[in-house]
Amino acid sequence: MATRVKQIALKDLDATIKAAVENLNTARGLKLKGPIINGIIVRPEALKDLTPQLAARHITQGVAAAVKDLQLTPRVIPGEGGITVGYIIRERVVAKT
């Protein structure tokens, strides 16, 4: 039996993540906040001749080309068992007129 993939709009995913963080903040008396991280976790040797920073830049450029009007910053985050290579989404501030 095939598994059906659920789709979610980026704005809905963003809102869901922010709500989960706010719930954690409320439950634990925390003040966590920050940008959302998107990427892939890889082992360093899988990158072959690419540096993690260059891989993050390529991923960021690919997403930026496909999804206009996002402010993305390449990011590399080392961790146990692999490196997260991807980007963070910066919130845009739109002036109200």
PDB file of N, CA, C and O in Angstrom, residues 27-86:
ATOM      1  N   ALA A  27       5.637  26.450  28.435  1.00  0.00           N
ATOM      2  CA  ALA A  27       5.680  25.302  29.345  1.00  0.00           C
ATOM      3  C   ALA A  27       6.912  25.303  30.242  1.00  0.00           C
ATOM      4  O   ALA A  27       6.842  24.889  31.401  1.00  0.00           O
ATOM      5  N   ARG A  28       8.024  25.786  29.722  1.00  0.00           N
ATOM      6  CA  ARG A  28       9.292  25.708  30.459  1.00  0.00           C
ATOM      7  C   ARG A  28       9.825  27.055  30.921  1.00  0.00           C
ATOM      8  O   ARG A  28      10.923  27.121  31.475  1.00  0.00           O
ATOM      9  N   GLY A  29       9.087  28.117  30.680  1.00  0.00           N
ATOM     10  CA  GLY A  29       9.549  29.445  31.094  1.00  0.00           C
ATOM     11  C   GLY A  29      10.784  29.892  30.326  1.00  0.00           C
ATOM     12  O   GLY A  29      11.656  30.560  30.878  1.00  0.00           O
ATOM     13  N   LEU A  30      10.852  29.520  29.060  1.00  0.00           N
ATOM     14  CA  LEU A  30      12.010  29.858  28.235  1.00  0.00           C
ATOM     15  C   LEU A  30      11.709  31.074  27.369  1.00  0.00           C
ATOM     16  O   LEU A  30      10.569  31.526  27.281  1.00  0.00           O
ATOM     17  N   LYS A  31      12.736  31.572  26.703  1.00  0.00           N
ATOM     18  CA  LYS A  31      12.587  32.683  25.759  1.00  0.00           C
ATOM     19  C   LYS A  31      13.350  32.363  24.477  1.00  0.00           C
ATOM     20  O   LYS A  31      14.152  33.147  24.006  1.00  0.00           O
ATOM     21  N   LEU A  32      13.087  31.179  23.915  1.00  0.00           N
ATOM     22  CA  LEU A  32      13.770  30.766  22.695  1.00  0.00           C
ATOM     23  C   LEU A  32      13.173  31.500  21.501  1.00  0.00           C
ATOM     24  O   LEU A  32      11.959  31.637  21.394  1.00  0.00           O
ATOM     25  N   LYS A  33      14.035  31.975  20.615  1.00  0.00           N
ATOM     26  CA  LYS A  33      13.587  32.564  19.361  1.00  0.00           C
ATOM     27  C   LYS A  33      14.745  32.545  18.386  1.00  0.00           C
ATOM     28  O   LYS A  33      15.900  32.397  18.779  1.00  0.00           O
ATOM     29  N   GLY A  34      14.436  32.681  17.129  1.00  0.00           N
ATOM     30  CA  GLY A  34      15.487  32.676  16.121  1.00  0.00           C
ATOM     31  C   GLY A  34      14.945  32.266  14.776  1.00  0.00           C
ATOM     32  O   GLY A  34      13.763  31.938  14.641  1.00  0.00           O
ATOM     33  N   PRO A  35      15.806  32.267  13.773  1.00  0.00           N
ATOM     34  CA  PRO A  35      15.367  31.894  12.429  1.00  0.00           C
ATOM     35  C   PRO A  35      15.172  30.381  12.313  1.00  0.00           C
ATOM     36  O   PRO A  35      15.650  29.610  13.129  1.00  0.00           O
ATOM     37  N   ILE A  36      14.450  29.991  11.278  1.00  0.00           N
ATOM     38  CA  ILE A  36      14.182  28.577  11.021  1.00  0.00           C
ATOM     39  C   ILE A  36      15.294  28.010  10.142  1.00  0.00           C
ATOM     40  O   ILE A  36      15.714  28.634   9.179  1.00  0.00           O
ATOM     41  N   ILE A  37      15.741  26.811  10.484  1.00  0.00           N
ATOM     42  CA  ILE A  37      16.822  26.149   9.772  1.00  0.00           C
ATOM     43  C   ILE A  37      16.239  25.130   8.797  1.00  0.00           C
ATOM     44  O   ILE A  37      15.346  24.364   9.154  1.00  0.00           O
ATOM     45  N   ASN A  38      16.749  25.107   7.567  1.00  0.00           N
ATOM     46  CA  ASN A  38      16.371  24.109   6.572  1.00  0.00           C
ATOM     47  C   ASN A  38      17.649  23.580   5.934  1.00  0.00           C
ATOM     48  O   ASN A  38      18.548  24.352   5.632  1.00  0.00           O
ATOM     49  N   GLY A  39      17.705  22.290   5.717  1.00  0.00           N
ATOM     50  CA  GLY A  39      18.891  21.735   5.084  1.00  0.00           C
ATOM     51  C   GLY A  39      18.868  20.227   5.096  1.00  0.00           C
ATOM     52  O   GLY A  39      17.838  19.599   5.285  1.00  0.00           O
ATOM     53  N   ILE A  40      20.044  19.681   4.918  1.00  0.00           N
ATOM     54  CA  ILE A  40      20.215  18.231   4.878  1.00  0.00           C
ATOM     55  C   ILE A  40      21.392  17.879   5.789  1.00  0.00           C
ATOM     56  O   ILE A  40      22.358  18.627   5.878  1.00  0.00           O
ATOM     57  N   ILE A  41      21.267  16.755   6.480  1.00  0.00           N
ATOM     58  CA  ILE A  41      22.347  16.294   7.353  1.00  0.00           C
ATOM     59  C   ILE A  41      23.179  15.295   6.558  1.00  0.00           C
ATOM     60  O   ILE A  41      22.646  14.307   6.038  1.00  0.00           O
ATOM     61  N   VAL A  42      24.469  15.572   6.452  1.00  0.00           N
ATOM     62  CA  VAL A  42      25.370  14.715   5.683  1.00  0.00           C
ATOM     63  C   VAL A  42      26.612  14.378   6.498  1.00  0.00           C
ATOM     64  O   VAL A  42      26.972  15.085   7.429  1.00  0.00           O
ATOM     65  N   ARG A  43      27.248  13.308   6.110  1.00  0.00           N
ATOM     66  CA  ARG A  43      28.565  12.996   6.660  1.00  0.00           C
ATOM     67  C   ARG A  43      29.577  13.805   5.865  1.00  0.00           C
ATOM     68  O   ARG A  43      29.447  13.942   4.642  1.00  0.00           O
ATOM     69  N   PRO A  44      30.600  14.348   6.506  1.00  0.00           N
ATOM     70  CA  PRO A  44      31.570  15.200   5.805  1.00  0.00           C
ATOM     71  C   PRO A  44      32.189  14.537   4.580  1.00  0.00           C
ATOM     72  O   PRO A  44      32.368  15.185   3.542  1.00  0.00           O
ATOM     73  N   GLU A  45      32.471  13.249   4.640  1.00  0.00           N
ATOM     74  CA  GLU A  45      33.105  12.574   3.504  1.00  0.00           C
ATOM     75  C   GLU A  45      32.186  12.488   2.285  1.00  0.00           C
ATOM     76  O   GLU A  45      32.645  12.329   1.160  1.00  0.00           O
ATOM     77  N   ALA A  46      30.876  12.613   2.486  1.00  0.00           N
ATOM     78  CA  ALA A  46      29.933  12.568   1.364  1.00  0.00           C
ATOM     79  C   ALA A  46      30.055  13.802   0.471  1.00  0.00           C
ATOM     80  O   ALA A  46      29.666  13.769  -0.692  1.00  0.00           O
ATOM     81  N   LEU A  47      30.623  14.864   1.005  1.00  0.00           N
ATOM     82  CA  LEU A  47      30.766  16.099   0.231  1.00  0.00           C
ATOM     83  C   LEU A  47      31.931  16.035  -0.749  1.00  0.00           C
ATOM     84  O   LEU A  47      32.068  16.917  -1.601  1.00  0.00           O
ATOM     85  N   LYS A  48      32.774  15.008  -0.622  1.00  0.00           N
ATOM     86  CA  LYS A  48      33.945  14.824  -1.486  1.00  0.00           C
ATOM     87  C   LYS A  48      34.818  16.067  -1.493  1.00  0.00           C
ATOM     88  O   LYS A  48      35.361  16.431  -0.469  1.00  0.00           O
ATOM     89  N   ASP A  49      34.921  16.760  -2.631  1.00  0.00           N
ATOM     90  CA  ASP A  49      35.824  17.904  -2.723  1.00  0.00           C
ATOM     91  C   ASP A  49      35.166  19.236  -2.352  1.00  0.00           C
ATOM     92  O   ASP A  49      35.805  20.282  -2.408  1.00  0.00           O
ATOM     93  N   LEU A  50      33.892  19.227  -1.995  1.00  0.00           N
ATOM     94  CA  LEU A  50      33.215  20.458  -1.590  1.00  0.00           C
ATOM     95  C   LEU A  50      33.434  20.738  -0.107  1.00  0.00           C
ATOM     96  O   LEU A  50      33.430  19.818   0.702  1.00  0.00           O
ATOM     97  N   THR A  51      33.593  21.988   0.232  1.00  0.00           N
ATOM     98  CA  THR A  51      33.581  22.356   1.650  1.00  0.00           C
ATOM     99  C   THR A  51      32.123  22.421   2.085  1.00  0.00           C
ATOM    100  O   THR A  51      31.230  22.659   1.257  1.00  0.00           O
ATOM    101  N   PRO A  52      31.832  22.222   3.365  1.00  0.00           N
ATOM    102  CA  PRO A  52      30.451  22.361   3.829  1.00  0.00           C
ATOM    103  C   PRO A  52      29.872  23.746   3.509  1.00  0.00           C
ATOM    104  O   PRO A  52      28.703  23.874   3.149  1.00  0.00           O
ATOM    105  N   GLN A  53      30.700  24.777   3.615  1.00  0.00           N
ATOM    106  CA  GLN A  53      30.241  26.139   3.331  1.00  0.00           C
ATOM    107  C   GLN A  53      29.826  26.299   1.875  1.00  0.00           C
ATOM    108  O   GLN A  53      28.808  26.937   1.573  1.00  0.00           O
ATOM    109  N   LEU A  54      30.592  25.724   0.969  1.00  0.00           N
ATOM    110  CA  LEU A  54      30.256  25.808  -0.453  1.00  0.00           C
ATOM    111  C   LEU A  54      28.986  25.013  -0.751  1.00  0.00           C
ATOM    112  O   LEU A  54      28.133  25.460  -1.526  1.00  0.00           O
ATOM    113  N   ALA A  55      28.841  23.857  -0.125  1.00  0.00           N
ATOM    114  CA  ALA A  55      27.627  23.066  -0.307  1.00  0.00           C
ATOM    115  C   ALA A  55      26.411  23.854   0.189  1.00  0.00           C
ATOM    116  O   ALA A  55      25.373  23.889  -0.484  1.00  0.00           O
ATOM    117  N   ALA A  56      26.528  24.503   1.335  1.00  0.00           N
ATOM    118  CA  ALA A  56      25.425  25.314   1.875  1.00  0.00           C
ATOM    119  C   ALA A  56      25.086  26.461   0.931  1.00  0.00           C
ATOM    120  O   ALA A  56      23.910  26.766   0.706  1.00  0.00           O
ATOM    121  N   ARG A  57      26.095  27.081   0.351  1.00  0.00           N
ATOM    122  CA  ARG A  57      25.866  28.183  -0.575  1.00  0.00           C
ATOM    123  C   ARG A  57      25.121  27.698  -1.828  1.00  0.00           C
ATOM    124  O   ARG A  57      24.197  28.343  -2.289  1.00  0.00           O
ATOM    125  N   HIS A  58      25.518  26.537  -2.346  1.00  0.00           N
ATOM    126  CA  HIS A  58      24.845  25.987  -3.534  1.00  0.00           C
ATOM    127  C   HIS A  58      23.372  25.669  -3.234  1.00  0.00           C
ATOM    128  O   HIS A  58      22.492  25.962  -4.043  1.00  0.00           O
ATOM    129  N   ILE A  59      23.122  25.047  -2.090  1.00  0.00           N
ATOM    130  CA  ILE A  59      21.748  24.724  -1.698  1.00  0.00           C
ATOM    131  C   ILE A  59      20.930  26.007  -1.561  1.00  0.00           C
ATOM    132  O   ILE A  59      19.805  26.110  -2.066  1.00  0.00           O
ATOM    133  N   THR A  60      21.501  26.999  -0.903  1.00  0.00           N
ATOM    134  CA  THR A  60      20.815  28.273  -0.693  1.00  0.00           C
ATOM    135  C   THR A  60      20.488  28.944  -2.019  1.00  0.00           C
ATOM    136  O   THR A  60      19.373  29.443  -2.229  1.00  0.00           O
ATOM    137  N   GLN A  61      21.440  28.950  -2.937  1.00  0.00           N
ATOM    138  CA  GLN A  61      21.208  29.557  -4.250  1.00  0.00           C
ATOM    139  C   GLN A  61      20.114  28.823  -5.022  1.00  0.00           C
ATOM    140  O   GLN A  61      19.289  29.448  -5.691  1.00  0.00           O
ATOM    141  N   GLY A  62      20.090  27.503  -4.916  1.00  0.00           N
ATOM    142  CA  GLY A  62      19.062  26.722  -5.598  1.00  0.00           C
ATOM    143  C   GLY A  62      17.668  27.025  -5.070  1.00  0.00           C
ATOM    144  O   GLY A  62      16.719  27.181  -5.838  1.00  0.00           O
ATOM    145  N   VAL A  63      17.543  27.124  -3.759  1.00  0.00           N
ATOM    146  CA  VAL A  63      16.239  27.440  -3.169  1.00  0.00           C
ATOM    147  C   VAL A  63      15.847  28.874  -3.501  1.00  0.00           C
ATOM    148  O   VAL A  63      14.704  29.147  -3.865  1.00  0.00           O
ATOM    149  N   ALA A  64      16.788  29.801  -3.406  1.00  0.00           N
ATOM    150  CA  ALA A  64      16.496  31.210  -3.701  1.00  0.00           C
ATOM    151  C   ALA A  64      16.041  31.396  -5.146  1.00  0.00           C
ATOM    152  O   ALA A  64      15.173  32.227  -5.423  1.00  0.00           O
ATOM    153  N   ALA A  65      16.591  30.617  -6.069  1.00  0.00           N
ATOM    154  CA  ALA A  65      16.197  30.719  -7.469  1.00  0.00           C
ATOM    155  C   ALA A  65      14.777  30.194  -7.688  1.00  0.00           C
ATOM    156  O   ALA A  65      14.049  30.679  -8.540  1.00  0.00           O
ATOM    157  N   ALA A  66      14.383  29.211  -6.894  1.00  0.00           N
ATOM    158  CA  ALA A  66      13.065  28.603  -7.055  1.00  0.00           C
ATOM    159  C   ALA A  66      11.960  29.330  -6.287  1.00  0.00           C
ATOM    160  O   ALA A  66      10.811  29.324  -6.688  1.00  0.00           O
ATOM    161  N   VAL A  67      12.330  29.934  -5.166  1.00  0.00           N
ATOM    162  CA  VAL A  67      11.346  30.608  -4.307  1.00  0.00           C
ATOM    163  C   VAL A  67      11.780  32.054  -4.142  1.00  0.00           C
ATOM    164  O   VAL A  67      12.685  32.359  -3.360  1.00  0.00           O
ATOM    165  N   LYS A  68      11.138  32.930  -4.886  1.00  0.00           N
ATOM    166  CA  LYS A  68      11.525  34.349  -4.875  1.00  0.00           C
ATOM    167  C   LYS A  68      11.101  35.022  -3.569  1.00  0.00           C
ATOM    168  O   LYS A  68      10.222  34.546  -2.857  1.00  0.00           O
ATOM    169  N   ASP A  69      11.724  36.130  -3.274  1.00  0.00           N
ATOM    170  CA  ASP A  69      11.391  36.996  -2.134  1.00  0.00           C
ATOM    171  C   ASP A  69      11.682  36.394  -0.768  1.00  0.00           C
ATOM    172  O   ASP A  69      11.114  36.828   0.226  1.00  0.00           O
ATOM    173  N   LEU A  70      12.533  35.388  -0.699  1.00  0.00           N
ATOM    174  CA  LEU A  70      12.979  34.895   0.605  1.00  0.00           C
ATOM    175  C   LEU A  70      14.363  35.450   0.876  1.00  0.00           C
ATOM    176  O   LEU A  70      15.188  35.547  -0.035  1.00  0.00           O
ATOM    177  N   GLN A  71      14.605  35.807   2.103  1.00  0.00           N
ATOM    178  CA  GLN A  71      15.954  36.208   2.490  1.00  0.00           C
ATOM    179  C   GLN A  71      16.602  34.995   3.147  1.00  0.00           C
ATOM    180  O   GLN A  71      16.231  34.608   4.253  1.00  0.00           O
ATOM    181  N   LEU A  72      17.541  34.382   2.444  1.00  0.00           N
ATOM    182  CA  LEU A  72      18.182  33.153   2.906  1.00  0.00           C
ATOM    183  C   LEU A  72      19.650  33.406   3.208  1.00  0.00           C
ATOM    184  O   LEU A  72      20.321  34.143   2.491  1.00  0.00           O
ATOM    185  N   THR A  73      20.141  32.760   4.238  1.00  0.00           N
ATOM    186  CA  THR A  73      21.546  32.842   4.602  1.00  0.00           C
ATOM    187  C   THR A  73      22.101  31.422   4.692  1.00  0.00           C
ATOM    188  O   THR A  73      21.561  30.606   5.457  1.00  0.00           O
ATOM    189  N   PRO A  74      23.150  31.094   3.920  1.00  0.00           N
ATOM    190  CA  PRO A  74      23.740  29.754   4.021  1.00  0.00           C
ATOM    191  C   PRO A  74      24.210  29.479   5.448  1.00  0.00           C
ATOM    192  O   PRO A  74      24.693  30.380   6.135  1.00  0.00           O
ATOM    193  N   ARG A  75      24.068  28.227   5.870  1.00  0.00           N
ATOM    194  CA  ARG A  75      24.476  27.893   7.224  1.00  0.00           C
ATOM    195  C   ARG A  75      24.995  26.467   7.271  1.00  0.00           C
ATOM    196  O   ARG A  75      24.452  25.570   6.647  1.00  0.00           O
ATOM    197  N   VAL A  76      26.056  26.264   8.047  1.00  0.00           N
ATOM    198  CA  VAL A  76      26.636  24.950   8.308  1.00  0.00           C
ATOM    199  C   VAL A  76      26.627  24.753   9.809  1.00  0.00           C
ATOM    200  O   VAL A  76      27.116  25.597  10.557  1.00  0.00           O
ATOM    201  N   ILE A  77      26.034  23.648  10.252  1.00  0.00           N
ATOM    202  CA  ILE A  77      25.953  23.371  11.681  1.00  0.00           C
ATOM    203  C   ILE A  77      26.497  21.973  11.940  1.00  0.00           C
ATOM    204  O   ILE A  77      25.883  20.980  11.560  1.00  0.00           O
ATOM    205  N   PRO A  78      27.688  21.894  12.564  1.00  0.00           N
ATOM    206  CA  PRO A  78      28.249  20.583  12.867  1.00  0.00           C
ATOM    207  C   PRO A  78      27.479  19.922  14.011  1.00  0.00           C
ATOM    208  O   PRO A  78      26.971  20.605  14.897  1.00  0.00           O
ATOM    209  N   GLY A  79      27.386  18.597  13.951  1.00  0.00           N
ATOM    210  CA  GLY A  79      26.714  17.863  15.011  1.00  0.00           C
ATOM    211  C   GLY A  79      27.206  16.438  15.053  1.00  0.00           C
ATOM    212  O   GLY A  79      27.992  16.014  14.215  1.00  0.00           O
ATOM    213  N   GLU A  80      26.727  15.717  16.028  1.00  0.00           N
ATOM    214  CA  GLU A  80      27.114  14.315  16.142  1.00  0.00           C
ATOM    215  C   GLU A  80      26.549  13.536  14.959  1.00  0.00           C
ATOM    216  O   GLU A  80      25.381  13.648  14.638  1.00  0.00           O
ATOM    217  N   GLY A  81      27.386  12.796  14.300  1.00  0.00           N
ATOM    218  CA  GLY A  81      26.942  11.949  13.212  1.00  0.00           C
ATOM    219  C   GLY A  81      26.776  12.638  11.875  1.00  0.00           C
ATOM    220  O   GLY A  81      26.396  12.020  10.904  1.00  0.00           O
ATOM    221  N   GLY A  82      27.039  13.938  11.808  1.00  0.00           N
ATOM    222  CA  GLY A  82      26.916  14.609  10.526  1.00  0.00           C
ATOM    223  C   GLY A  82      26.924  16.121  10.654  1.00  0.00           C
ATOM    224  O   GLY A  82      27.027  16.675  11.740  1.00  0.00           O
ATOM    225  N   ILE A  83      26.807  16.759   9.512  1.00  0.00           N
ATOM    226  CA  ILE A  83      26.813  18.215   9.424  1.00  0.00           C
ATOM    227  C   ILE A  83      25.502  18.629   8.756  1.00  0.00           C
ATOM    228  O   ILE A  83      25.134  18.058   7.729  1.00  0.00           O
ATOM    229  N   THR A  84      24.809  19.600   9.347  1.00  0.00           N
ATOM    230  CA  THR A  84      23.636  20.159   8.673  1.00  0.00           C
ATOM    231  C   THR A  84      24.130  21.225   7.722  1.00  0.00           C
ATOM    232  O   THR A  84      24.811  22.163   8.117  1.00  0.00           O
ATOM    233  N   VAL A  85      23.804  21.049   6.444  1.00  0.00           N
ATOM    234  CA  VAL A  85      24.225  21.968   5.391  1.00  0.00           C
ATOM    235  C   VAL A  85      22.945  22.516   4.764  1.00  0.00           C
ATOM    236  O   VAL A  85      22.133  21.758   4.264  1.00  0.00           O
ATOM    237  N   GLY A  86      22.769  23.827   4.823  1.00  0.00           N
ATOM    238  CA  GLY A  86      21.554  24.399   4.268  1.00  0.00           C
ATOM    239  C   GLY A  86      21.492  25.896   4.448  1.00  0.00           C
ATOM    240  O   GLY A  86      22.475  26.591   4.197  1.00  0.00           O
TER     241      GLY A  86
END
